[in-house]
Coordinates of C-alpha atoms in Angstrom, one line a residue:
V41 CA 17.6 16.0 -22.6
L42 CA 14.9 13.6 -21.3
L43 CA 17.1 12.3 -18.5
S44 CA 17.9 15.9 -17.4
Q45 CA 14.2 16.7 -17.3
I46 CA 13.5 13.6 -15.3
S47 CA 16.3 14.3 -12.9
A48 CA 15.0 17.8 -12.4
Y49 CA 11.6 16.5 -11.5
T50 CA 13.0 13.8 -9.2
S51 CA 15.4 16.1 -7.3
D52 CA 12.9 16.3 -4.5
K53 CA 12.0 12.7 -4.1
R54 CA 9.1 13.1 -1.6
A55 CA 7.5 15.8 -3.8
F56 CA 7.7 13.4 -6.9
L57 CA 6.2 10.6 -4.9
T58 CA 3.5 13.0 -3.7
Y59 CA 2.6 13.8 -7.3
L60 CA 2.4 10.1 -8.0
T61 CA -0.1 9.7 -5.2
Y62 CA -2.1 12.6 -6.6
G63 CA -2.2 10.6 -9.9
C64 CA -3.5 7.6 -8.0
G65 CA -6.2 9.8 -6.4
F66 CA -7.1 11.3 -9.8
F67 CA -7.7 7.8 -11.4
T68 CA -9.3 6.4 -8.2
L69 CA -12.3 8.8 -8.5
P70 CA -13.5 7.5 -12.0
L71 CA -12.7 3.9 -11.0
T72 CA -15.0 4.3 -8.0
I73 CA -17.8 5.7 -10.2
C74 CA -17.4 2.9 -12.7
S75 CA -17.4 0.3 -9.8
F76 CA -20.8 1.6 -8.6
V77 CA -22.1 1.4 -12.2
V78 CA -21.0 -2.3 -12.5
A79 CA -21.9 -3.2 -8.9
G80 CA -24.9 -5.2 -10.1
T81 CA -22.9 -7.5 -12.2
A82 CA -23.3 -11.1 -11.2
N83 CA -20.4 -12.6 -9.2
A84 CA -18.1 -9.6 -9.6
G85 CA -19.9 -6.4 -8.7
F86 CA -18.9 -6.4 -5.1
N87 CA -15.3 -7.1 -6.1
A88 CA -15.2 -3.9 -8.1
V89 CA -16.6 -1.8 -5.3
L90 CA -14.2 -3.4 -2.8
T91 CA -11.3 -2.6 -5.1
A92 CA -12.4 1.0 -5.4
V93 CA -12.7 1.3 -1.6
L94 CA -9.2 -0.2 -1.2
N95 CA -7.8 2.2 -3.7
I96 CA -9.3 5.1 -1.8
A97 CA -7.8 3.9 1.4
F98 CA -4.5 3.2 -0.3
T99 CA -4.4 6.7 -1.7
G100 CA -4.9 8.3 1.7
E101 CA -2.4 6.0 3.4
S102 CA 0.3 6.6 0.7
Y103 CA -0.2 10.4 0.8
Y104 CA 0.1 10.4 4.6
V105 CA 3.2 8.2 4.7
V106 CA 5.0 10.1 1.9
K107 CA 4.3 13.5 3.4
N108 CA 4.6 12.8 7.2
S109 CA 6.4 9.6 8.1
K110 CA 10.1 8.7 7.9
T111 CA 10.2 5.6 10.0
P112 CA 11.4 2.3 8.5
I113 CA 8.2 0.5 9.4
A114 CA 6.0 3.1 7.7
I115 CA 8.0 3.1 4.5
G116 CA 8.1 -0.7 4.5
F117 CA 4.4 -0.9 5.1
L118 CA 3.9 1.5 2.1
I119 CA 6.1 -0.6 -0.1
G120 CA 4.2 -3.7 0.8
S121 CA 0.7 -2.1 0.3
V122 CA 1.6 -0.4 -3.0
A123 CA 2.9 -3.8 -4.3
M124 CA -0.3 -5.5 -3.3
M125 CA -2.5 -2.7 -4.8
T126 CA -0.5 -2.9 -8.0
L127 CA -1.3 -6.6 -8.3
L128 CA -5.0 -6.0 -7.4
N129 CA -5.3 -3.4 -10.1
L130 CA -3.7 -5.7 -12.6
M131 CA -6.1 -8.5 -11.8
T132 CA -9.0 -6.0 -11.9
A133 CA -7.9 -4.7 -15.3
I134 CA -7.6 -8.2 -16.8
Y135 CA -10.9 -9.4 -15.4
W136 CA -13.0 -6.4 -16.5
G137 CA -11.2 -6.2 -19.8
Q138 CA -12.1 -9.8 -20.6
L139 CA -15.7 -9.2 -19.3
S140 CA -16.1 -6.2 -21.6
K141 CA -16.1 -8.6 -24.5
C142 CA -19.1 -10.5 -23.2
E143 CA -22.1 -11.3 -25.3
V144 CA -25.5 -9.9 -24.6
I145 CA -27.8 -12.9 -24.2
Y146 CA -31.6 -12.4 -23.9
D147 CA -32.2 -15.8 -22.3
D148 CA -32.2 -16.1 -18.6
I149 CA -28.9 -17.8 -17.6
A150 CA -28.2 -18.2 -13.9
Q151 CA -25.2 -16.2 -12.6
Y152 CA -24.6 -14.4 -16.0
T153 CA -25.0 -10.8 -16.7
C154 CA -23.7 -8.7 -19.6
V155 CA -25.5 -5.4 -19.0
N156 CA -23.0 -2.6 -19.5
R157 CA -20.0 -3.5 -21.6
S158 CA -18.8 0.1 -21.9
A159 CA -18.7 0.4 -18.1
Y160 CA -16.7 -2.8 -18.0
G161 CA -14.2 -1.4 -20.5
A162 CA -14.0 1.9 -18.6
L163 CA -13.3 0.1 -15.3
C164 CA -10.6 -1.9 -17.1
S165 CA -9.0 1.4 -18.4
F166 CA -8.9 3.1 -15.1
A167 CA -7.5 0.0 -13.4
T168 CA -4.8 -0.1 -16.1
F169 CA -3.9 3.6 -15.4
L170 CA -3.7 2.9 -11.7
F171 CA -1.6 -0.2 -12.3
T172 CA 0.8 1.8 -14.4
I173 CA 1.2 4.6 -11.8
Q174 CA 1.6 2.1 -9.0
V175 CA 4.3 0.2 -10.8
V176 CA 6.3 3.4 -11.1
L177 CA 5.5 4.2 -7.4
T178 CA 6.5 0.7 -6.2
T179 CA 9.8 0.9 -8.2
L180 CA 10.7 4.3 -6.9
L181 CA 9.8 3.5 -3.3
I182 CA 12.1 0.5 -3.4
L183 CA 14.9 2.4 -5.1
W184 CA 14.6 5.4 -2.8
R185 CA 13.8 3.7 0.5
G186 CA 17.2 4.5 2.0
E187 CA 16.8 8.2 1.3
L188 CA 13.1 8.3 2.5
I189 CA 13.9 6.7 5.9
S190 CA 15.2 9.1 8.5
E191 CA 16.7 7.2 11.5
V192 CA 17.6 10.2 13.6
G193 CA 16.6 9.5 17.2
L194 CA 15.4 6.0 16.6
Y195 CA 18.4 4.2 18.2
E196 CA 19.5 6.5 21.0
E197 CA 21.0 4.9 24.1
V198 CA 18.4 3.7 26.5
T199 CA 18.9 4.6 30.1
V200 CA 18.0 2.3 33.0
P201 CA 15.7 3.8 35.6
S202 CA 17.2 4.4 39.0
S203 CA 15.0 1.8 40.6
F204 CA 16.9 -1.0 38.8
D205 CA 20.4 0.2 39.8
I206 CA 22.6 -2.5 41.3
P207 CA 23.5 -1.8 45.0
S208 CA 26.9 -0.4 45.5
N209 CA 27.7 -2.1 48.9
N210 CA 29.9 -4.6 47.1
K211 CA 28.4 -7.6 49.0
S212 CA 28.6 -10.8 47.2
Y213 CA 25.5 -12.8 47.0
E214 CA 25.6 -16.5 47.0
Y215 CA 22.9 -19.1 46.5
K216 CA 22.1 -21.2 49.5
P217 CA 19.6 -23.9 48.9
T218 CA 17.0 -24.6 51.6
S219 CA 17.0 -28.0 53.2
N220 CA 13.4 -29.0 52.4
A221 CA 14.5 -32.0 50.5
Q222 CA 13.7 -35.4 52.1
S223 CA 16.4 -38.0 52.5

């Protein structure tokens, strides 16, 4: 029963991949908000904001490619970028999950902040959701790449312009070296 429901949802592969990109967009918004909250964290705040910006760009790129492009280079680029974003979100989830267990210390320690543990945990959660969706997206893109690529018109015969035509006077051309060589 479950397999028949899954196959019903995946009968239109592009539509299913589009829904997965909607899921990425849905979880990218709270990830971005959390990244702005933790932006002041020492040694890692900028990384969270950069990860959020990359997720925003990835969501736009994946939506565009899934909806509009059928070329092998675009589908290959999407597979590569979704694989890299999957790994980036895994690293983000692990890092902020570990940091959410930090201890609040009231002494001044250089390069150490533990200000908002709940925001660290929330960032970890949204990165985990994105990681999960992107693992599914990566797997399906790899499995369905042959069906997503449309090669109609990509390899049509190339014609030679008339200015490059070979003369039809049937003369034979032979190489005659010049006698500029000294003896």
